[in-house]
mmCIF file of C-alpha atoms and ligand atoms in Angstrom:
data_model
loop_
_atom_site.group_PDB
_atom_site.id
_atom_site.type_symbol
_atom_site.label_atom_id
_atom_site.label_comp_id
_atom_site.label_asym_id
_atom_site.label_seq_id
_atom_site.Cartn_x
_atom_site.Cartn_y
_atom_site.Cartn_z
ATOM 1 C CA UNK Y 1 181.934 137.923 -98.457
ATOM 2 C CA UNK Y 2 185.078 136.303 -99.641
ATOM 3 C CA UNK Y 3 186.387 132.890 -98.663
ATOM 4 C CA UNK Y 4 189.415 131.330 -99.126
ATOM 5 C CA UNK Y 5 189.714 127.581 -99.491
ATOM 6 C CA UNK Y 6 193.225 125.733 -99.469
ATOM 7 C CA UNK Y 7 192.732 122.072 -100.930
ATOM 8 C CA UNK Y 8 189.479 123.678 -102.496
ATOM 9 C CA UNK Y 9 189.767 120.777 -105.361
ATOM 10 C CA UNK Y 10 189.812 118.056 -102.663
ATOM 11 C CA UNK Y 11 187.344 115.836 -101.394
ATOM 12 C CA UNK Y 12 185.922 118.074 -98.508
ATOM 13 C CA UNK Y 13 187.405 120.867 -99.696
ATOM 14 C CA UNK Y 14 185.268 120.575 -103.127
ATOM 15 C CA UNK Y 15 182.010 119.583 -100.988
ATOM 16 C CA UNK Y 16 182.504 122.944 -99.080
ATOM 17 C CA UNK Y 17 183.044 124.743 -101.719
ATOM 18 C CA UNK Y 18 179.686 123.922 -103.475
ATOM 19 C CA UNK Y 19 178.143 124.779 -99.979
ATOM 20 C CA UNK Y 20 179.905 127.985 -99.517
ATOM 21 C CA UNK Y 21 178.718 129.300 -103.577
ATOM 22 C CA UNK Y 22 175.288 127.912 -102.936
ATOM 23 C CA UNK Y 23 174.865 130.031 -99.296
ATOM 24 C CA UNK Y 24 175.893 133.288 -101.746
ATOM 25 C CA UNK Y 25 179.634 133.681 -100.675
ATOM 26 C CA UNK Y 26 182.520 133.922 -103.250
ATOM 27 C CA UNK Y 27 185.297 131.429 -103.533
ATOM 28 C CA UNK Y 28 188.630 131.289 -104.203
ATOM 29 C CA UNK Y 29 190.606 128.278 -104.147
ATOM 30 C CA UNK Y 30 194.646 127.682 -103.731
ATOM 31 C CA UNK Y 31 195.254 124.169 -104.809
ATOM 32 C CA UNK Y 32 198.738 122.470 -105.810
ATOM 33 C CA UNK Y 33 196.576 119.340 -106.965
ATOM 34 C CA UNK Y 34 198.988 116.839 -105.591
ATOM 35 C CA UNK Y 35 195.929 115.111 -104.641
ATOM 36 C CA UNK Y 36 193.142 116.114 -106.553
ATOM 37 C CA UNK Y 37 192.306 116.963 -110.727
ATOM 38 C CA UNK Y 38 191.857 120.558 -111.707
ATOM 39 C CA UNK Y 39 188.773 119.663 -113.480
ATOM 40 C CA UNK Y 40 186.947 120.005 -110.002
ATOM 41 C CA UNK Y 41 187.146 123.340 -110.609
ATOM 42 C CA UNK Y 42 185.009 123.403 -113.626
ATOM 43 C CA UNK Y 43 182.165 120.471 -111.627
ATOM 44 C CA UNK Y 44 182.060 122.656 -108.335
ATOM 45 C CA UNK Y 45 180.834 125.885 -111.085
ATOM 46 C CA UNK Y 46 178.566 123.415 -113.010
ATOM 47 C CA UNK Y 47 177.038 122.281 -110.062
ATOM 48 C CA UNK Y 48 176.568 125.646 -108.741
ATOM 49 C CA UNK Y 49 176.563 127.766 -112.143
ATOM 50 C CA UNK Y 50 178.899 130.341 -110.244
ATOM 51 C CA UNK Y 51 182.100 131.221 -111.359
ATOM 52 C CA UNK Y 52 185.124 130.249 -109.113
ATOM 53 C CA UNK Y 53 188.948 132.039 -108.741
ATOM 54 C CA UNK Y 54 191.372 129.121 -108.791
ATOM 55 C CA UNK Y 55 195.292 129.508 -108.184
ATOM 56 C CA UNK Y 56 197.509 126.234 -108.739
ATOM 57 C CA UNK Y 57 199.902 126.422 -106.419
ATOM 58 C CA UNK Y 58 201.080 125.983 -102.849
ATOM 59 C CA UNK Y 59 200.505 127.423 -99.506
ATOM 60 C CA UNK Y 60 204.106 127.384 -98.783
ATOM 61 C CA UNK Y 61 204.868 129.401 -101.301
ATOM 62 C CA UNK Y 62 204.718 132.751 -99.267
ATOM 63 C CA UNK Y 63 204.704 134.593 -102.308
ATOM 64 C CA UNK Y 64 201.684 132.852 -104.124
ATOM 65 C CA UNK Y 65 199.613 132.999 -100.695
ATOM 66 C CA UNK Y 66 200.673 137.042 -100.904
ATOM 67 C CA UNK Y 67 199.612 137.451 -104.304
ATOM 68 C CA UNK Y 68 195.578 136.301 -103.510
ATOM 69 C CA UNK Y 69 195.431 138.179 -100.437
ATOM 70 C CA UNK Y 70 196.670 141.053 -103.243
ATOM 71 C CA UNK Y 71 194.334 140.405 -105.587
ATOM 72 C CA UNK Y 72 191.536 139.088 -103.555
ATOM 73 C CA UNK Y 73 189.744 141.152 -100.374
ATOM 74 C CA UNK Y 74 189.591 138.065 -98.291
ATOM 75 C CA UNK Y 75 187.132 138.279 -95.299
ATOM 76 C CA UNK Y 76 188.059 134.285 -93.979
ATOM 77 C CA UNK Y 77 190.133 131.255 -94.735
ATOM 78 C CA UNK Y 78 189.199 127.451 -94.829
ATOM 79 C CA UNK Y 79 192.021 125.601 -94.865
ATOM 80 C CA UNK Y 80 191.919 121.977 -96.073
ATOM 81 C CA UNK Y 81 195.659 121.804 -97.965
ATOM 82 C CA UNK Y 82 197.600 119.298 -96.050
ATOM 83 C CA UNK Y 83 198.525 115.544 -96.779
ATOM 84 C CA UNK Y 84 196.162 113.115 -94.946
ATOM 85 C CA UNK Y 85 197.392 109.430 -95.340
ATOM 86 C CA UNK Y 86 197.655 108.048 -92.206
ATOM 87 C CA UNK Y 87 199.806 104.846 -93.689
ATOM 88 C CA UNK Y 88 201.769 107.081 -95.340
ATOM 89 C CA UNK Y 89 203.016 109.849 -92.909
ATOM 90 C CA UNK Y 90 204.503 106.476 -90.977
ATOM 91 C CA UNK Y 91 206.805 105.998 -93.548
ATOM 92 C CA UNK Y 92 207.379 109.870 -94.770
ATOM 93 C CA UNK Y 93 206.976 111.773 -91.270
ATOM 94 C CA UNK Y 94 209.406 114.859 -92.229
ATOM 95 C CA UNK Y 95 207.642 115.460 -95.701
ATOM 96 C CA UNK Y 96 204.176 115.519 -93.696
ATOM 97 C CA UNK Y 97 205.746 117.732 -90.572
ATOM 98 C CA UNK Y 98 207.439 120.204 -93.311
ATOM 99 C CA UNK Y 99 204.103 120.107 -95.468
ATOM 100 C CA UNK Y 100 201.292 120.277 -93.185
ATOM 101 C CA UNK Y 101 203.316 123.085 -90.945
ATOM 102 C CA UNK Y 102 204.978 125.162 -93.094
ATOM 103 C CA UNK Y 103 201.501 125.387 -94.747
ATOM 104 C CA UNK Y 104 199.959 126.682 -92.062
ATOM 105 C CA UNK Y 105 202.679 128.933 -90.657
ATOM 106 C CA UNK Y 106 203.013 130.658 -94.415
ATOM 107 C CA UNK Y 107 198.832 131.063 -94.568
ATOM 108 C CA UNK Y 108 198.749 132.177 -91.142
ATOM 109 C CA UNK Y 109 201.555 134.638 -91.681
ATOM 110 C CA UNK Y 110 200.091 136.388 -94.711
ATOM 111 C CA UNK Y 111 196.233 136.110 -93.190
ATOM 112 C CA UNK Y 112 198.419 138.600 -90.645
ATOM 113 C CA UNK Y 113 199.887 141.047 -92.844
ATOM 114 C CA UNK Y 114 196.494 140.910 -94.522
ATOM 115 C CA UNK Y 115 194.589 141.681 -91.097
ATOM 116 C CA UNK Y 116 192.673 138.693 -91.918
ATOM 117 C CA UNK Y 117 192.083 137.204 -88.767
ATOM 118 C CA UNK Y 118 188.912 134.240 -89.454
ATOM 119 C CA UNK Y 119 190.359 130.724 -89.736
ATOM 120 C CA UNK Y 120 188.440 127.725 -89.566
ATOM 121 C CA UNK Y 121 190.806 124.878 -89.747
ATOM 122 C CA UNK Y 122 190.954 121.313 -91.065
ATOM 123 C CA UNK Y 123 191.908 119.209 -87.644
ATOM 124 C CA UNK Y 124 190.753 115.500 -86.878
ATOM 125 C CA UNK Y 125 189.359 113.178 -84.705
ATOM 126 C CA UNK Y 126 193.058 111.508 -84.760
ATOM 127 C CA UNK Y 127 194.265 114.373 -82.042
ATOM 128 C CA UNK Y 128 192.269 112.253 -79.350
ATOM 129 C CA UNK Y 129 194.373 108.840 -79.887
ATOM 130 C CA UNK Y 130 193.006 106.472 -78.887
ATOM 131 C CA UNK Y 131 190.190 107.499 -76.264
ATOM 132 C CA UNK Y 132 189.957 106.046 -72.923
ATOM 133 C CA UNK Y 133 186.252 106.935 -73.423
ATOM 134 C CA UNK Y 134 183.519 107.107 -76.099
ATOM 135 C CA UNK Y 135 181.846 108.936 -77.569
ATOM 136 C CA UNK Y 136 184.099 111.580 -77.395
ATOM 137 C CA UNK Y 137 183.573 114.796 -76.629
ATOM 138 C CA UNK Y 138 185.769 118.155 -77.133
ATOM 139 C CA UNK Y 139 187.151 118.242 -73.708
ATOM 140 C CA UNK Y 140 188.393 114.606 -74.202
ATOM 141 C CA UNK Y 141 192.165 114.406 -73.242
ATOM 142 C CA UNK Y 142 194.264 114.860 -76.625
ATOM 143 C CA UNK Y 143 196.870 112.584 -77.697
ATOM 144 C CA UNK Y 144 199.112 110.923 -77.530
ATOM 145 C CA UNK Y 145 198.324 110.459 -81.155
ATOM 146 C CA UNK Y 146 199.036 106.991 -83.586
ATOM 147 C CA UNK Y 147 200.865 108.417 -86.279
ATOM 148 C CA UNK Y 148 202.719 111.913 -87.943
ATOM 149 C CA UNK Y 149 199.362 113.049 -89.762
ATOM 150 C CA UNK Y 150 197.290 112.950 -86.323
ATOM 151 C CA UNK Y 151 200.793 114.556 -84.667
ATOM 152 C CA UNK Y 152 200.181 117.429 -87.214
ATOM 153 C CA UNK Y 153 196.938 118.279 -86.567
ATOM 154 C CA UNK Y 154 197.506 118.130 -82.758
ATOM 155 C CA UNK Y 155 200.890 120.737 -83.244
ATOM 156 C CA UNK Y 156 198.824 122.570 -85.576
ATOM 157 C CA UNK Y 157 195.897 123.107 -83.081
ATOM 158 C CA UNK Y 158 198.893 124.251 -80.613
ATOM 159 C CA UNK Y 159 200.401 126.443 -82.528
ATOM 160 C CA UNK Y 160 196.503 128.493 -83.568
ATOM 161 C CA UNK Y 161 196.012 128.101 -79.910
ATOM 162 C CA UNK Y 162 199.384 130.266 -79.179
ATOM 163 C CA UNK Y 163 198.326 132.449 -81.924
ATOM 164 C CA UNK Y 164 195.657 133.613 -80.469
ATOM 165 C CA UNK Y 165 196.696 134.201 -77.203
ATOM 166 C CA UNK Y 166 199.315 136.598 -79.047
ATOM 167 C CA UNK Y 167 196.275 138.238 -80.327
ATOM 168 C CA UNK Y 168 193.416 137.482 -79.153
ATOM 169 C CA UNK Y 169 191.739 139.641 -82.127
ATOM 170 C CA UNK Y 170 191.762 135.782 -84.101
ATOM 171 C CA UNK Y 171 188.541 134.309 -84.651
ATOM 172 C CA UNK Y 172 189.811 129.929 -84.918
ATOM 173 C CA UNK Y 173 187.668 127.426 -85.497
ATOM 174 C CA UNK Y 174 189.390 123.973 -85.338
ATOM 175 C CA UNK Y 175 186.807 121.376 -86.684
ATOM 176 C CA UNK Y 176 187.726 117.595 -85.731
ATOM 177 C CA UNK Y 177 186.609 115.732 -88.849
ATOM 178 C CA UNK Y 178 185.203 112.196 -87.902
ATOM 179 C CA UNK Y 179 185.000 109.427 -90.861
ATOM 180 C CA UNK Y 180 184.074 111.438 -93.851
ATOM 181 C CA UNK Y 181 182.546 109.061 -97.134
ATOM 182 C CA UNK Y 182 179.834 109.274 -99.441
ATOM 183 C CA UNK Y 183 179.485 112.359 -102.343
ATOM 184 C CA UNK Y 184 177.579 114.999 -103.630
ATOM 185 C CA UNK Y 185 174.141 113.936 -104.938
ATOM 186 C CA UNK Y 186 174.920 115.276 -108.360
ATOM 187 C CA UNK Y 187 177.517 112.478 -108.802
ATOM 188 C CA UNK Y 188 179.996 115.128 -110.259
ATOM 189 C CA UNK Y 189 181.974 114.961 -107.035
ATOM 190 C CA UNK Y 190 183.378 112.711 -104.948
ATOM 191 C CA UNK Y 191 186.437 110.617 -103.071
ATOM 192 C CA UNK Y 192 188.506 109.155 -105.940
ATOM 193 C CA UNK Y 193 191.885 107.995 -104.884
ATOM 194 C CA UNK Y 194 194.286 107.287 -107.520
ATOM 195 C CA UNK Y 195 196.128 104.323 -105.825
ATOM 196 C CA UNK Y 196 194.870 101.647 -104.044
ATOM 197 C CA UNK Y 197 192.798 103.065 -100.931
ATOM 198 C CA UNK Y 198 193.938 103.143 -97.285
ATOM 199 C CA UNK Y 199 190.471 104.154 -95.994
ATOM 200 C CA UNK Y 200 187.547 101.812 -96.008
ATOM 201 C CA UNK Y 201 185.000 103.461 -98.027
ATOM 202 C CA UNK Y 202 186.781 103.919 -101.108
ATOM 203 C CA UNK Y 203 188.134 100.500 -100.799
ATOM 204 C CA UNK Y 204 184.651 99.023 -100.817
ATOM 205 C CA UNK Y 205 183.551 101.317 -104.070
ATOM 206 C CA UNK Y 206 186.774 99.416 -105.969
ATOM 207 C CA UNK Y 207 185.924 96.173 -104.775
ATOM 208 C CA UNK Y 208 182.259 96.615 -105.808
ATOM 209 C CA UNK Y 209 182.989 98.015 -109.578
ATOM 210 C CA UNK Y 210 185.398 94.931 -109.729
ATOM 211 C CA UNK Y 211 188.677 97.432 -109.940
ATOM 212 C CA UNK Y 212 190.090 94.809 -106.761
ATOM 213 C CA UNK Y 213 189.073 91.495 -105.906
ATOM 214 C CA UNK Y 214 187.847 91.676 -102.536
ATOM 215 C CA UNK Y 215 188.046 93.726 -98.999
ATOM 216 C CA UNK Y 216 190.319 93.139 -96.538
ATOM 217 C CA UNK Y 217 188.486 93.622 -92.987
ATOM 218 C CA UNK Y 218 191.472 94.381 -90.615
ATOM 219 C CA UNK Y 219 190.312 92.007 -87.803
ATOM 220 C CA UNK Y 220 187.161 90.736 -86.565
ATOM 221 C CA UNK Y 221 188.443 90.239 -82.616
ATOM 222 C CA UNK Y 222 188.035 93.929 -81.428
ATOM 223 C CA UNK Y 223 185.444 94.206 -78.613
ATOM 224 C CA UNK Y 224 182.895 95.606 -80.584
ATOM 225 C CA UNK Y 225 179.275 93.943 -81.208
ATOM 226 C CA UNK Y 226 180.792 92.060 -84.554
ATOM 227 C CA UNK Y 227 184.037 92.226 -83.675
ATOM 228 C CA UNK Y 228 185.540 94.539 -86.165
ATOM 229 C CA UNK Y 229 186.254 98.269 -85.756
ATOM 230 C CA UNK Y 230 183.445 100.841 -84.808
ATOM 231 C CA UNK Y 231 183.696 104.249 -86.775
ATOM 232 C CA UNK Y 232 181.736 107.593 -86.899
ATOM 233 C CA UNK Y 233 180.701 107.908 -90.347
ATOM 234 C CA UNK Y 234 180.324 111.089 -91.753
ATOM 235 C CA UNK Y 235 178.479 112.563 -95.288
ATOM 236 C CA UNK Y 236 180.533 115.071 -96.623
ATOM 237 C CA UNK Y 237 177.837 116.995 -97.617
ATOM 238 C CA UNK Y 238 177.118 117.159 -94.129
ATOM 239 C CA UNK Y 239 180.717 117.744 -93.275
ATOM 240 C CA UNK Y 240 180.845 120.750 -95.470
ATOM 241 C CA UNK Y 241 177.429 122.529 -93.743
ATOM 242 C CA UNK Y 242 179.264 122.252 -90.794
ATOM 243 C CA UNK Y 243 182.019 124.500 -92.282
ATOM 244 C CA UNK Y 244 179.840 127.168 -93.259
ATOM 245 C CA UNK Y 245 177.849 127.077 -90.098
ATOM 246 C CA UNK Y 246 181.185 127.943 -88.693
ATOM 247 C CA UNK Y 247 181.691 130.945 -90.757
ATOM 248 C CA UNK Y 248 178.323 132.211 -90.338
ATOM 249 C CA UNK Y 249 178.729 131.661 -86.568
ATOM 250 C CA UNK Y 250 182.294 134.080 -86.536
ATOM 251 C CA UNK Y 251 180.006 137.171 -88.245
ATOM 252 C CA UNK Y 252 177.978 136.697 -85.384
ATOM 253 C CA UNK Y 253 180.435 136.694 -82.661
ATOM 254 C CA UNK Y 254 183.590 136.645 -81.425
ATOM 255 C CA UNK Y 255 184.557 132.896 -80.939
ATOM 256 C CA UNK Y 256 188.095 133.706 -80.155
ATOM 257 C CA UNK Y 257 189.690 129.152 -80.072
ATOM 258 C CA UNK Y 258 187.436 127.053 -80.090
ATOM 259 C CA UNK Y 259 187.571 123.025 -81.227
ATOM 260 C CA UNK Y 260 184.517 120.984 -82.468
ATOM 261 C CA UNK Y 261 183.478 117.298 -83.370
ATOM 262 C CA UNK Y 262 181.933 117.393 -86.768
ATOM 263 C CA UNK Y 263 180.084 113.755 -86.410
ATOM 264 C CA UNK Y 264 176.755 112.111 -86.198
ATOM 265 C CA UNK Y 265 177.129 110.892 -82.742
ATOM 266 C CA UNK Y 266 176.738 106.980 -84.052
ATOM 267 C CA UNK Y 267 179.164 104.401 -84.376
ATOM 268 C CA UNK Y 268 179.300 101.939 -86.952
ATOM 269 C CA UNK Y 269 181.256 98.896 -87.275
ATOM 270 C CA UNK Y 270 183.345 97.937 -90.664
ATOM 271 C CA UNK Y 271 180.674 94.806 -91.649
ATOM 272 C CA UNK Y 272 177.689 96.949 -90.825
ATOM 273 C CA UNK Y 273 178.853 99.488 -93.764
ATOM 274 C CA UNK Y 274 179.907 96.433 -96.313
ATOM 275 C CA UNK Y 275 175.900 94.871 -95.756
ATOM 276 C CA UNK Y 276 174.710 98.521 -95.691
ATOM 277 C CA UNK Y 277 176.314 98.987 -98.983
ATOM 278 C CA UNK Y 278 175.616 95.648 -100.545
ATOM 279 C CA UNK Y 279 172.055 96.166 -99.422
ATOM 280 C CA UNK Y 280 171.250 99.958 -100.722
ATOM 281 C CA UNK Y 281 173.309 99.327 -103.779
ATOM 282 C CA UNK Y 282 171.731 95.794 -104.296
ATOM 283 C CA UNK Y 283 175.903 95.141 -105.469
ATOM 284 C CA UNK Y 284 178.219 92.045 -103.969
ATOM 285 C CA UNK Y 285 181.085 93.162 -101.861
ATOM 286 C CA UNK Y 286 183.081 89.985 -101.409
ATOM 287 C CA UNK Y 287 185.562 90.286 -97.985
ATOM 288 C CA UNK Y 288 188.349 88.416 -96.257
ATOM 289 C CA UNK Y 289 188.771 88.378 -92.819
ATOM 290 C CA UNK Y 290 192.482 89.603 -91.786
ATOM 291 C CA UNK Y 291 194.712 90.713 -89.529
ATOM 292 C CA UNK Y 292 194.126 93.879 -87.290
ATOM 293 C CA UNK Y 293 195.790 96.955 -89.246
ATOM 294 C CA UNK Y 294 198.865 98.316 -87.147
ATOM 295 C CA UNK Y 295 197.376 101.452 -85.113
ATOM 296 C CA UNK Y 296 194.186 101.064 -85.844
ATOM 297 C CA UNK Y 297 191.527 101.589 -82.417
ATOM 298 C CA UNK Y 298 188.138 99.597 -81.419
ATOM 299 C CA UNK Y 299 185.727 101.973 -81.646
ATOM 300 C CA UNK Y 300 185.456 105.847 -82.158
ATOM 301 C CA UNK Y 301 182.221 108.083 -82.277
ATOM 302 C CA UNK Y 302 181.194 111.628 -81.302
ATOM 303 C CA UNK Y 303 179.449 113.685 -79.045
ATOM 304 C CA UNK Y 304 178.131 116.370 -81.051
ATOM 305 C CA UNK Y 305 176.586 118.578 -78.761
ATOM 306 C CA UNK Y 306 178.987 121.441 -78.795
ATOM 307 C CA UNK Y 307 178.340 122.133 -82.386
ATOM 308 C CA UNK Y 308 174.900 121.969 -82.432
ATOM 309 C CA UNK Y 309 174.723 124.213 -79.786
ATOM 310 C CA UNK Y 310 177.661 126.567 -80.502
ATOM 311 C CA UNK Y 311 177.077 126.329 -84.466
ATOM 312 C CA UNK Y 312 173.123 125.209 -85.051
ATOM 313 C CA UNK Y 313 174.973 122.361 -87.072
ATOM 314 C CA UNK Y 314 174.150 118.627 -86.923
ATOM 315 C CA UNK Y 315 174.490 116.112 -89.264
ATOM 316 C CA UNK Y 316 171.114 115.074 -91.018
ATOM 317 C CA UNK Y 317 172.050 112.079 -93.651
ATOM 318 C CA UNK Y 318 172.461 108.715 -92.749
ATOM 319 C CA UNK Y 319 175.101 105.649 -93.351
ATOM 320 C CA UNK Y 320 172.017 104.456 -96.374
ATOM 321 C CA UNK Y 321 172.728 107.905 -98.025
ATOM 322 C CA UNK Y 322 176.633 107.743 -97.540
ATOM 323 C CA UNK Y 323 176.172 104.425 -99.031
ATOM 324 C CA UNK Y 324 174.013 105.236 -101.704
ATOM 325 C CA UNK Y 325 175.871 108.870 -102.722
ATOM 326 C CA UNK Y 326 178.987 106.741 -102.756
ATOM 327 C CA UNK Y 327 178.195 104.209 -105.273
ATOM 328 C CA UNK Y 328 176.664 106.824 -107.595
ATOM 329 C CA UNK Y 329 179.495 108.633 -107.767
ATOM 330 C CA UNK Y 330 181.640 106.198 -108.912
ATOM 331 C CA UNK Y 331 179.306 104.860 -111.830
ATOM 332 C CA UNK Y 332 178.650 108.462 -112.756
ATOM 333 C CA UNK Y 333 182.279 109.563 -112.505
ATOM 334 C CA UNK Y 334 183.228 106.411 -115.246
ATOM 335 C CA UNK Y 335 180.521 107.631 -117.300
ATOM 336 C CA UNK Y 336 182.382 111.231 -117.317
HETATM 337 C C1 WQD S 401 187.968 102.652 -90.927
HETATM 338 C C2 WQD S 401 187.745 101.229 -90.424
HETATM 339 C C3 WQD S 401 189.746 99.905 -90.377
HETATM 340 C C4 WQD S 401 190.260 99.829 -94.748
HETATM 341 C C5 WQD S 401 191.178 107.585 -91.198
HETATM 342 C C6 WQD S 401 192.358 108.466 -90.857
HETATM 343 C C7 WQD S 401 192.136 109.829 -91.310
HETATM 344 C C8 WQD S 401 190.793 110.371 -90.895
HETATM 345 C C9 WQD S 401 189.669 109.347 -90.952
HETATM 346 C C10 WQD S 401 190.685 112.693 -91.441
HETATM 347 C C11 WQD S 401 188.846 100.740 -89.483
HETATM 348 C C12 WQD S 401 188.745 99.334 -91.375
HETATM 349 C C13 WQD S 401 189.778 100.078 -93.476
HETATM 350 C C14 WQD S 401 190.258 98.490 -95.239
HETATM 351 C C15 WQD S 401 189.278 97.746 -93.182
HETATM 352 N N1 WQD S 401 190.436 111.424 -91.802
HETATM 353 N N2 WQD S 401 189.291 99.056 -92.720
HETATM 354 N N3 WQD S 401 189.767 97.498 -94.427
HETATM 355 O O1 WQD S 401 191.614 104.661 -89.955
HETATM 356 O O2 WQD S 401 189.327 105.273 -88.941
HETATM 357 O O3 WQD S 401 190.690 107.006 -90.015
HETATM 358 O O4 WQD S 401 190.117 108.309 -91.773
HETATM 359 O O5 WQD S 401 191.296 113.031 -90.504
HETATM 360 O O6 WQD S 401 192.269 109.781 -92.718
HETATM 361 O O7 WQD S 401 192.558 108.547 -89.489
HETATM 362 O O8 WQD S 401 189.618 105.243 -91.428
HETATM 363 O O9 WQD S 401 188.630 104.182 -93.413
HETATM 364 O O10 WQD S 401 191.086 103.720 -92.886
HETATM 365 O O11 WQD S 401 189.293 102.728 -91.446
HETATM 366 O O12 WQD S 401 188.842 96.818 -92.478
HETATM 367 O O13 WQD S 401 190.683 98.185 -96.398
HETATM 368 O O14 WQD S 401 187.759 100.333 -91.538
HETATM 369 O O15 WQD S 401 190.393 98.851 -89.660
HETATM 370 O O16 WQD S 401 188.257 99.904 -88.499
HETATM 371 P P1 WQD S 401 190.343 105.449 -89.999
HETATM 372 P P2 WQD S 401 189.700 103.963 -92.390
#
């Protein structure tokens, strides 16, 4: 079986990758790496010792996405490619509403002419807003959504939603991502933003390897247990089983639309991840206490009962291994 991964060289998109070669499917990846290096490619095969087809280039170029369904029998699509910065699709909404559409109009288009009708889709926990209720669970109410980046996932989930009541043929997964950190075990993959980090995670790996001076915890007066915000953290490895538990579940049966938490169920606040990490990584993570970030919610966590009884996925690693995976990373990725 053939899978195709948009945003294959990305930070889940890599991690699923690996998980996809190592449960004995082929790969082939469509990447522009506007946000990734093309020497993922050549880690994902090392780690896996399988060979991987890569295409630079863009999924709204019709005529690129045309040429691997050409060259490539592909039996179902995982598509990551889209831009993700919350921050920045406040100040850039039309580049992320052209981007993160067109995208997935083009794929979805071709995937048509192609008569290949298995999509398991990128979405986010984002589509919720901020919930009147936690944890959340799929039949929370959606929206309305904090920024342009949640606002394209929720239209995207619409429009897959539409498309299969056209044709009802579709098999759709739409996976709401939680907090994704940590990295593969090997160290040879990872999260490694360029600039200077919005998310927290990555922020806390610069601060500890002495790239920035110290974290900035965006308020400590939310009504949480410490007072600062309450996240479901997720390992990407785990994050990426759940993807192929989705594919596996489509050859069993017809799913037709169906949307699912990918989460552990527990909520952790920002100061219990900087301890956890100072503790497991026996590193200093010195913080400041600021001002709540613009848009940011209390608290958000899962209920993740839907996939594990839909998909046979849970996740299995906990915030010590996130920790852990995500320090080692970063001094094995300097050492590469
Ligand atoms: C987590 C917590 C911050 C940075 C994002 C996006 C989206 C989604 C998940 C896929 C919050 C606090 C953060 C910092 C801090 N991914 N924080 N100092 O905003 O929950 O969600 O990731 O869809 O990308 O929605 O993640 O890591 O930015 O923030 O105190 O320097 O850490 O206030 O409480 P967020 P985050």
């Amino acid at each position: 079986m053939k899978i195709l991964v948009t945003g294959g060289t990305g930070f889940i998109g890599s991690h699923t990758c690996v998980e996809l070669l190592d449960s004995g499917y082929e790969v082939v990846i469509l990447d522009n790496l506007s946000n990734s290096q093309r020497d993922v490619v050549k880690k994902i095969q090392t780690i896996t010792q399988k060979t991987v087809h890569f295409y630079e280039g863009d999924c709204c170029d019709k005529q690129m996405v045309e040429k691997i369904f050409k060259e490539h029998h592909i039996d179902a699509v995982i598509h990551f490619a889209g831009y993700k910065a919350v921050g920045e699709s406040v100040c850039k909404p039309l580049m992320y509403y052209q981007n993160n559409l067109m995208s997935t109009l083009t794929l979805c288009e071709v995937m048509n002419q192609y008569e290949c009708k298995q999509l398991v889709f990128s979405s986010s926990a984002t589509v919720y807003g901020d919930p009147e209720i936690v944890p959340i669970d799929e039949t929370s109410k959606l929206g309305p959504t904090t920024n342009p980046y949640g606002t394209t996932k929720l239209y995207i989930e619409q429009i897959l939603r539409d498309l299969y009541v056209s044709d009802p043929s579709w098999n759709i997964a739409l996976l709401r991502y939680f907090n994704p950190i940590g990295a593969h075990a090997s160290g040879f993959i990872g999260e490694s933003p360029n600039d200077i980090p919005n998310n927290l995670m990555p922020y806390i790996v610069k601060v500890a390897n002495k790239e920035l001076p110290q974290l900035h915890v965006f308020g400590n007066d939310y009504d949480t247990h410490d007072g600062t915000g309450i996240r479901d953290y997720i390992h990407v490895v785990d994050l990426a089983k759940g993807h192929i538990c989705s594919i596996n579940n489509f050859l069993l049966e017809h799913v037709g639309v169906e949307a699912y938490n990918l989460g552990t169920g527990f909520g952790y606040s920002v100061l219990d991840v900087v301890h956890t990490f100072m503790k497991v990584n026996d590193v200093d993570v010195p913080y400041v206490i600021d001002e709540r970030r613009p848009g940011d919610i209390a608290s958000c966590y899962a209920k993740t009962e839907k996939a594990y009884q839909e998909l046979g996925w849970k996740a299995e690693k906990n915030l010590n291994d996130m920790c852990k995976d995500a320090w080692n990373y970063v001094k094995h990725f300097k050492l590469q």
